[in-house]
Short mmCIF file of C-alpha atoms in Angstrom, two decimals:
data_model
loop_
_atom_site.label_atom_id
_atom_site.label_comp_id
_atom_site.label_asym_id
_atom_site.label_seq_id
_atom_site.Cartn_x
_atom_site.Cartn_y
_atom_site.Cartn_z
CA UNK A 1 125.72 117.42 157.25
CA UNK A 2 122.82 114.80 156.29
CA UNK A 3 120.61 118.39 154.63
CA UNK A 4 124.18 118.95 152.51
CA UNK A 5 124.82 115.82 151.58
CA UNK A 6 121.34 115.36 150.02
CA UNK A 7 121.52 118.93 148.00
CA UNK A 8 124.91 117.53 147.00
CA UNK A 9 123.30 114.28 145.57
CA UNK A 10 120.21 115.51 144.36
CA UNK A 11 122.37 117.98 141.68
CA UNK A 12 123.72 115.14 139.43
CA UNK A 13 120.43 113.41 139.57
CA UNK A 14 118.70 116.81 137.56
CA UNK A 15 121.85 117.46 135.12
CA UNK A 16 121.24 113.53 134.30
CA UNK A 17 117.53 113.75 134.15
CA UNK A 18 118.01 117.77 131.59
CA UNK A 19 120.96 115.58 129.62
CA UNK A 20 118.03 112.27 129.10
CA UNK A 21 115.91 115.04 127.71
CA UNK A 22 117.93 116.11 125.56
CA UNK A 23 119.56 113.14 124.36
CA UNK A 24 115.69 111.89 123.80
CA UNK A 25 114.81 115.34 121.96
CA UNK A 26 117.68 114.97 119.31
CA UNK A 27 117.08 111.29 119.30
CA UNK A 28 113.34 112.27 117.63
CA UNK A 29 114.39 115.32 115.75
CA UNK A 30 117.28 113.37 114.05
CA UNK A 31 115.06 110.50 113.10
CA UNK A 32 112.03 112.59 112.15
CA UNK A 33 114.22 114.10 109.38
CA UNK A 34 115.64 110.61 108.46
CA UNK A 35 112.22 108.93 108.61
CA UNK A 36 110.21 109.48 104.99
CA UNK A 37 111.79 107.39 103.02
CA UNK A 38 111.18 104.22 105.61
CA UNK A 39 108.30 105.55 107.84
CA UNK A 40 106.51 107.65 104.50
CA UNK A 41 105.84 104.20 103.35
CA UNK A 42 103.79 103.74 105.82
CA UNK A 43 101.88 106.32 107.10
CA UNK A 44 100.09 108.84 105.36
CA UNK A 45 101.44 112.12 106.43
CA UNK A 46 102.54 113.26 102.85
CA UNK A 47 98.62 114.64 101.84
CA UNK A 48 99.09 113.17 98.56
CA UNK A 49 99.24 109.85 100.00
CA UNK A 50 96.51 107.90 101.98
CA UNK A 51 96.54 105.23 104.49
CA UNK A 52 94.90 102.47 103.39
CA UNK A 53 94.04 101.02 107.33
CA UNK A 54 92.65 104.42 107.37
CA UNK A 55 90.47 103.91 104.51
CA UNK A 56 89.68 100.34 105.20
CA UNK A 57 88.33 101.62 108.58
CA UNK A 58 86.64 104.21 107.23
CA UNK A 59 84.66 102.03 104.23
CA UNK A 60 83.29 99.56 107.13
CA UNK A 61 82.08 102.15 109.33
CA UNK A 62 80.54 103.97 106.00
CA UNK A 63 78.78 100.40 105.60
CA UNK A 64 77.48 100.35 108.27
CA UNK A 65 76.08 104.38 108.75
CA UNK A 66 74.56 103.92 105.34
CA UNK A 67 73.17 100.54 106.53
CA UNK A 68 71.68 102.56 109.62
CA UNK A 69 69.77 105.08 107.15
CA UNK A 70 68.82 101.98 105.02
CA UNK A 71 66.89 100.75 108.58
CA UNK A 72 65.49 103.81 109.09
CA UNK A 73 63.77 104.53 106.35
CA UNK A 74 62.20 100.79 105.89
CA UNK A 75 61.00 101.28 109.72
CA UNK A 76 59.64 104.49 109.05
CA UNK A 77 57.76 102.99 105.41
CA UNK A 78 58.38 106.45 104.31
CA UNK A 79 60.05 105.12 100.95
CA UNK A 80 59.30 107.96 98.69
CA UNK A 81 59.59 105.66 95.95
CA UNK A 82 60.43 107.39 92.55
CA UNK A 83 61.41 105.44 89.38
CA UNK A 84 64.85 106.27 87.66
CA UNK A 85 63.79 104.06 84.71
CA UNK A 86 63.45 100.72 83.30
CA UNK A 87 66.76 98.53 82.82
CA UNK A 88 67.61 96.41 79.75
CA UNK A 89 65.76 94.02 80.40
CA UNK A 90 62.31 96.09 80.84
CA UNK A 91 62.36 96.35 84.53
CA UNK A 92 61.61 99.21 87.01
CA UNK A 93 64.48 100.81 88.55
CA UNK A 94 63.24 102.48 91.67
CA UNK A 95 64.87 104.80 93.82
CA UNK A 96 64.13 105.57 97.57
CA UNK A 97 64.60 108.16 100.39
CA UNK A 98 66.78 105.33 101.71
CA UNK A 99 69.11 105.13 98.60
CA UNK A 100 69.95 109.10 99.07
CA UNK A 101 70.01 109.15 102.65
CA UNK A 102 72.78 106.19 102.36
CA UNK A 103 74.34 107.73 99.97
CA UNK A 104 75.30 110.88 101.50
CA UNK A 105 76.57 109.51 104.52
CA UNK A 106 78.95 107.40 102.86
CA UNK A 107 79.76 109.62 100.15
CA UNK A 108 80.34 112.85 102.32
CA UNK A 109 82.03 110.81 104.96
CA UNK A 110 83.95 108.97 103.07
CA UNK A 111 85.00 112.48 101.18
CA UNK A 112 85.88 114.45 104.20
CA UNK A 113 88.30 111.92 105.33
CA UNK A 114 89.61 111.28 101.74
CA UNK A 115 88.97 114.38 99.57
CA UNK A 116 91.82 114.10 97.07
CA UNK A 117 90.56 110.43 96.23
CA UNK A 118 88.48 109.99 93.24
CA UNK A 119 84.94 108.06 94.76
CA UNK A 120 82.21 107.27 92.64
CA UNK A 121 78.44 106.23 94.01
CA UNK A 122 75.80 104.97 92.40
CA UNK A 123 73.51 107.76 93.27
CA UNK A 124 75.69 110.86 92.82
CA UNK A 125 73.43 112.30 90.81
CA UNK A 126 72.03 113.03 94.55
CA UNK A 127 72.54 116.50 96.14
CA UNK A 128 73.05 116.26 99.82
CA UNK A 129 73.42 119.62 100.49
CA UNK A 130 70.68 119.50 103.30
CA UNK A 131 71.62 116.69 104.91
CA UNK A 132 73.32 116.40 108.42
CA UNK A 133 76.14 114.45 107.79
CA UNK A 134 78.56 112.17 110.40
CA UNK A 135 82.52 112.17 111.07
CA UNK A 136 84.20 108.99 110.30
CA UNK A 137 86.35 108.13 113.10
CA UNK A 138 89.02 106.02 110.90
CA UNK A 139 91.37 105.13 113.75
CA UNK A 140 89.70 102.50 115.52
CA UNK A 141 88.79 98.83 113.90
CA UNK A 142 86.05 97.10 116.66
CA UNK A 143 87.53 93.78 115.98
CA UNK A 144 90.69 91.80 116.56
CA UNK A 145 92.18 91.54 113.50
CA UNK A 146 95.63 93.14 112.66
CA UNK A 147 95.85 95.52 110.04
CA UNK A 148 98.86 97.37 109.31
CA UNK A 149 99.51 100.73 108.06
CA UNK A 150 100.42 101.20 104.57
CA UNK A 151 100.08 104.67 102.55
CA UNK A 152 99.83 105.03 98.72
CA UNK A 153 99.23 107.63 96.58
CA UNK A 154 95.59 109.21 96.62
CA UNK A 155 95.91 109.32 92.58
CA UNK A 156 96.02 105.73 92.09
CA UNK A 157 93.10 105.26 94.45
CA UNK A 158 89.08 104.67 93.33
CA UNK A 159 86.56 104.25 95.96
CA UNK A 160 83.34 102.76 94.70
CA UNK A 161 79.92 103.03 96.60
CA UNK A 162 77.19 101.29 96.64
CA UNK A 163 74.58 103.10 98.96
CA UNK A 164 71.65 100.38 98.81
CA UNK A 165 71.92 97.23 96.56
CA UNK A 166 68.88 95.40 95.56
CA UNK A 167 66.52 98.53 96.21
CA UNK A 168 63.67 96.91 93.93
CA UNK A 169 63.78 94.19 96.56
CA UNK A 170 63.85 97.16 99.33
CA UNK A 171 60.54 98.16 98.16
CA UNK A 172 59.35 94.95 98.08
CA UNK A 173 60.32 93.84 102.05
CA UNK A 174 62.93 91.37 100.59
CA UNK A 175 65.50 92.52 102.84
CA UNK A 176 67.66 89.62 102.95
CA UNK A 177 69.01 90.76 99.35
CA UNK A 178 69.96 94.18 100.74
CA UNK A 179 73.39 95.31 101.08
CA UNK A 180 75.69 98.76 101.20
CA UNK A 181 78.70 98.54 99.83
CA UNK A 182 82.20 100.05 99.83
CA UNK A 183 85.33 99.20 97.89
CA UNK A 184 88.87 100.55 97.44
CA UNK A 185 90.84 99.73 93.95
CA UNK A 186 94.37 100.72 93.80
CA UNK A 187 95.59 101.17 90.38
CA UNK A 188 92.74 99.42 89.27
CA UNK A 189 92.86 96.76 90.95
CA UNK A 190 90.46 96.00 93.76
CA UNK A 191 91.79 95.41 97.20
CA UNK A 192 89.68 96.55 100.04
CA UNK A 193 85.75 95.15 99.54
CA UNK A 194 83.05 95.73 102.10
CA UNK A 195 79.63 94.37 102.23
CA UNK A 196 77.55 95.06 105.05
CA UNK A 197 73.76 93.74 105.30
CA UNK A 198 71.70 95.91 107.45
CA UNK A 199 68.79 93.68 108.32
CA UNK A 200 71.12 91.34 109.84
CA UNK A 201 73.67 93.39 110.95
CA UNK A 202 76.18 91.49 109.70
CA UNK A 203 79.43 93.30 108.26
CA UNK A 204 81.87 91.13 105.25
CA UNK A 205 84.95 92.84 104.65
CA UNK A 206 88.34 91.77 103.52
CA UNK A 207 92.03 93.53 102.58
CA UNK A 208 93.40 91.50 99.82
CA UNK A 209 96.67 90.19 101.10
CA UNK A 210 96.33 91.41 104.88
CA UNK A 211 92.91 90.72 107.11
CA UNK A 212 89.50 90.03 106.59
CA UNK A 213 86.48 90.40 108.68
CA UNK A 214 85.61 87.95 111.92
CA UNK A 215 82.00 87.00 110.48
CA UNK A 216 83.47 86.72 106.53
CA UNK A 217 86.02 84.22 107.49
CA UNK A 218 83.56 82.56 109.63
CA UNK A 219 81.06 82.56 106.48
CA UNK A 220 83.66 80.59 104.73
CA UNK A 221 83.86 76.91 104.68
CA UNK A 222 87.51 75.33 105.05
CA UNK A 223 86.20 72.20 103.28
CA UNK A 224 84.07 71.79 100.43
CA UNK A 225 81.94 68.85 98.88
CA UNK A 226 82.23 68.06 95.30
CA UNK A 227 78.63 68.81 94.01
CA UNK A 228 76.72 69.29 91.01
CA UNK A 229 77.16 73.12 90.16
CA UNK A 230 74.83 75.44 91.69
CA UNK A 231 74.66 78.80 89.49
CA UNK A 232 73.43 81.85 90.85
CA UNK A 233 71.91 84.27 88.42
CA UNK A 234 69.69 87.48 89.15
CA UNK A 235 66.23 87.05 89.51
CA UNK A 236 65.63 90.23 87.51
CA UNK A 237 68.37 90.84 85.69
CA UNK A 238 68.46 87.32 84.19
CA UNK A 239 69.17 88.63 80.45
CA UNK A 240 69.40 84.80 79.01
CA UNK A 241 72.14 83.87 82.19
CA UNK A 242 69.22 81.05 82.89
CA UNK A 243 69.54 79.63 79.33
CA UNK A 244 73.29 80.04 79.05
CA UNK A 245 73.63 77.97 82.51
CA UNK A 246 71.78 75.48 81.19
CA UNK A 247 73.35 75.20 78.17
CA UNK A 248 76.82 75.54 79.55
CA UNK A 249 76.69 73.03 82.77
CA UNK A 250 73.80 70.43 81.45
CA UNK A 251 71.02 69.09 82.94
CA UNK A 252 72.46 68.64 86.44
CA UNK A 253 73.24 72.30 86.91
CA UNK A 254 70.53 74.27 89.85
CA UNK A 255 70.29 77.51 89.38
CA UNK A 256 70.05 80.01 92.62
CA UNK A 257 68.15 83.30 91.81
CA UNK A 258 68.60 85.73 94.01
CA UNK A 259 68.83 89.63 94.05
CA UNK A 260 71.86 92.10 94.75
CA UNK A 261 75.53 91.57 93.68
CA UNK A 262 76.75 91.84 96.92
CA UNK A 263 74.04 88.85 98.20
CA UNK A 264 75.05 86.63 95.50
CA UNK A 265 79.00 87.02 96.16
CA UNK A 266 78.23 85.99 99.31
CA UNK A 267 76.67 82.97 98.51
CA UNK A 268 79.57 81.84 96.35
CA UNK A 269 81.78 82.77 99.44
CA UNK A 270 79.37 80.49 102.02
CA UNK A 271 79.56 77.55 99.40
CA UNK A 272 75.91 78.10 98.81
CA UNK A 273 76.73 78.24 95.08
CA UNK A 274 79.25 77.14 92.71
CA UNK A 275 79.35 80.45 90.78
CA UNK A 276 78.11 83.56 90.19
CA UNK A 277 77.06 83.70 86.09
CA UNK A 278 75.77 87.63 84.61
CA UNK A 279 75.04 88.19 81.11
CA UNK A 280 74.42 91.51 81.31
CA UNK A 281 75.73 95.09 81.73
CA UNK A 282 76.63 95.67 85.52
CA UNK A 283 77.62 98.76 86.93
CA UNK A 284 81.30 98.68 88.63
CA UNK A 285 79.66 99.82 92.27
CA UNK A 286 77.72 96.84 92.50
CA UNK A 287 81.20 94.21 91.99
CA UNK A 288 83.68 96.13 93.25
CA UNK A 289 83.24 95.24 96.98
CA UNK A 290 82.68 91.20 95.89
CA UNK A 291 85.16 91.05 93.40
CA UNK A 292 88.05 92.35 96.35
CA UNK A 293 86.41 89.66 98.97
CA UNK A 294 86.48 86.67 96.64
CA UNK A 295 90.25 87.73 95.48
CA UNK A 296 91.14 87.63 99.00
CA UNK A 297 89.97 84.10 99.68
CA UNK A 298 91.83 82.86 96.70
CA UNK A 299 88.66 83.37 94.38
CA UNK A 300 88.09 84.91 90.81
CA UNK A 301 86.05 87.60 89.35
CA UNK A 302 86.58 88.06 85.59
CA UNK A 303 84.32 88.83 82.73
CA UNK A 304 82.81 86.40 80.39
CA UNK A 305 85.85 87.15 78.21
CA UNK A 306 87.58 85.83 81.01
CA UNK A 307 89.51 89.47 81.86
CA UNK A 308 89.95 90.83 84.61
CA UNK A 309 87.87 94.18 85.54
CA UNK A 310 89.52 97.50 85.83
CA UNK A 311 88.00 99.56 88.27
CA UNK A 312 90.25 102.91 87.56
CA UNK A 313 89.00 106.21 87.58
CA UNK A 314 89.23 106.65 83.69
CA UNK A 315 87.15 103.56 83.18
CA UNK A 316 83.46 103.26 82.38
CA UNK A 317 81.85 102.74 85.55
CA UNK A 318 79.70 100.18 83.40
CA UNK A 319 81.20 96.54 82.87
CA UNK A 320 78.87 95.41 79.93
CA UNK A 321 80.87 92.04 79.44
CA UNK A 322 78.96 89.96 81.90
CA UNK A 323 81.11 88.40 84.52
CA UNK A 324 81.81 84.83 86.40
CA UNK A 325 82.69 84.67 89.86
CA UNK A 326 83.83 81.93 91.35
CA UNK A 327 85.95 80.58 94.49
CA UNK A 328 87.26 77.40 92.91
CA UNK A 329 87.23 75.79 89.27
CA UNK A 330 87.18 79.40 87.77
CA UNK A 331 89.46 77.99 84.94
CA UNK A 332 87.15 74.88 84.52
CA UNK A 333 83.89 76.90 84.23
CA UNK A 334 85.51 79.55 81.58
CA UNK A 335 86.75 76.68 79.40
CA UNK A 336 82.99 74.91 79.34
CA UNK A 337 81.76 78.46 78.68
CA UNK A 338 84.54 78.76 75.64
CA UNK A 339 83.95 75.65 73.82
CA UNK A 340 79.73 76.30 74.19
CA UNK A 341 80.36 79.79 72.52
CA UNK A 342 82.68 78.41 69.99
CA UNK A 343 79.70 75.48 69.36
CA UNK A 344 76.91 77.90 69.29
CA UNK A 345 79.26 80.41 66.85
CA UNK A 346 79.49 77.16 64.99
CA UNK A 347 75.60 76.73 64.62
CA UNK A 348 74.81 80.36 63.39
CA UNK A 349 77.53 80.30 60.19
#
């Protein structure tokens, strides 16, 4: 009687468990086909479309592999230093073993992940056909910020690459200057920037609108002094930026010369200088990454014309407008720069 009544209970408890399944399996299939206009938006299962938490992800850890060759080869002090030429302003432009080995890890991984994205590196003139690449592994972000998913379509997306800024510097043992670089511009516009420095380990990154890395917020003070403006300018690349501070800011201005884009955005974004002043031509890999992080903390990157810079694919990858970066007072510092080019226009009629 007991053995019966069991068998007899035990039937409606499978027919409910088979009808849960079933319920649950037409639950999925009915919202999988309703999902891609919501849930598309999102993720980036269309393969025209790319997840941008994905490629945010991906650009740190590319950072950071390329910063990893970058180590190696200055341990190893097997540079094999060739020059590429002189720049405008007469100086060497080398090129190492570190620069290519940087550059195709980041490249290739970036372009196995990504391949219908356009991404541009400074050294792709570099074949890396027999090099042992990496996987990315874009799913995991080793911090505690919250990054969401968002997809948008791969043709509106421009990854730039910076495999080792400041190389002369590299050659030279300067390594504080050194940094890889990775940034992500959506319609032009940049909104994922990366800059990782390998000699101190230390990774910068920020999503315009969304996250930004432990250490970069950290970098960033909350509160800061009224000063005299400090200027940084290259310390090779100086092009007349010395003379033009000077003449623009007065006698009180400092100037801070220092090496690599990357470097020097960084120093506007720790407060160690007012602004970030190049005269010059400056390729788009090298401002990319810096021009996203300052937008994210409220700053401005703009070209002595005071425009914005379009990092699209059909752009020149050159900027040969100069630029200003700043994190406050942007508007301030291009109208002292307009009325001392509308003085010195004056002067030559």
């Amino acid at each position: 009687m007991n053995g019966r009544s069991i068998r007899i209970n035990r039937v409606p408890a499978t027919i409910t468990a088979i009808l849960l399944t079933l319920i649950l399996v037409y639950f999925l299939n009915f919202h999988q086909e309703e999902r891609p206009a919501i849930y598309g938006m999102l993720r980036s299962d269309n393969p025209n479309r790319v997840n941008l938490r994905k490629m945010l992800i991906a650009a740190i850890q590319a950072a950071q592999r390329g910063g990893m060759e970058v180590l190696g080869v200055a341990r190893s002090r097997q540079l094999k230093e060739r020059s590429k030429g002189k720049t405008d302003e007469g100086v060497n432009d080398p090129f190492t073993d570190a620069d290519a080995r940087s550059h195709c890890v980041m490249k290739q991984g970036l372009q196995r992940i990504f391949p219908r994205v356009m991404i541009f590196s400074e050294e792709d003139k570099e074949h890396c056909l027999d090099f042992n690449s990496f996987d990315l592994d874009p799913t995991v972000l080793h911090e505690t910020a919250r990054v969401p998913d968002v997809a948008v379509n791969a043709q509106d997306v421009t990854v730039w690459v910076d495999p080792l800024d400041a190389t002369k510097e590299f050659t030279e043992e300067l390594y504080e200057y050194v940094t890889t670089m990775v940034c992500v511009a959506v319609s032009g516009r940049p909104i994922i920037g990366v800059i990782h420095s390998p000699f101190n380990g230390q990774t910068a990154w920020a999503w315009v609108g969304n996250s930004m890395s432990e250490y970069l917020a950290g970098l960033h003070p909350t509160k800061h002094e009224e000063n005299d403006p400090i200027i940084t300018v290259s310390r090779s690349h100086t092009a007349g930026a010395k003379d033009l501070a000077r003449n623009v800011f007065g006698d009180k201005v400092q100037l801070l010369t220092a090496a690599g884009a990357g470097y020097k955005v960084l120093q506007v974004v720790a407060n160690n200088a007012s602004a970030y002043l190049h005269t010059s031509k400056i390729k788009k890999w090298d401002i990319c990454a810096g021009d996203a992080i300052l937008h994210a903390l409220g700053g401005t990157m703009t070209t002595l014309d005071d425009q914005m810079i379009d990092y699209g694919p059909q752009e020149s990858p050159v900027n040969t407008k100069g630029l200003l970066a700043t994190l406050e007072k942007h508007a301030e510092y291009m109208d002292l720069l307009g009325k001392y080019r509308d003085t010195h226009q004056t002067k030559q009629r």
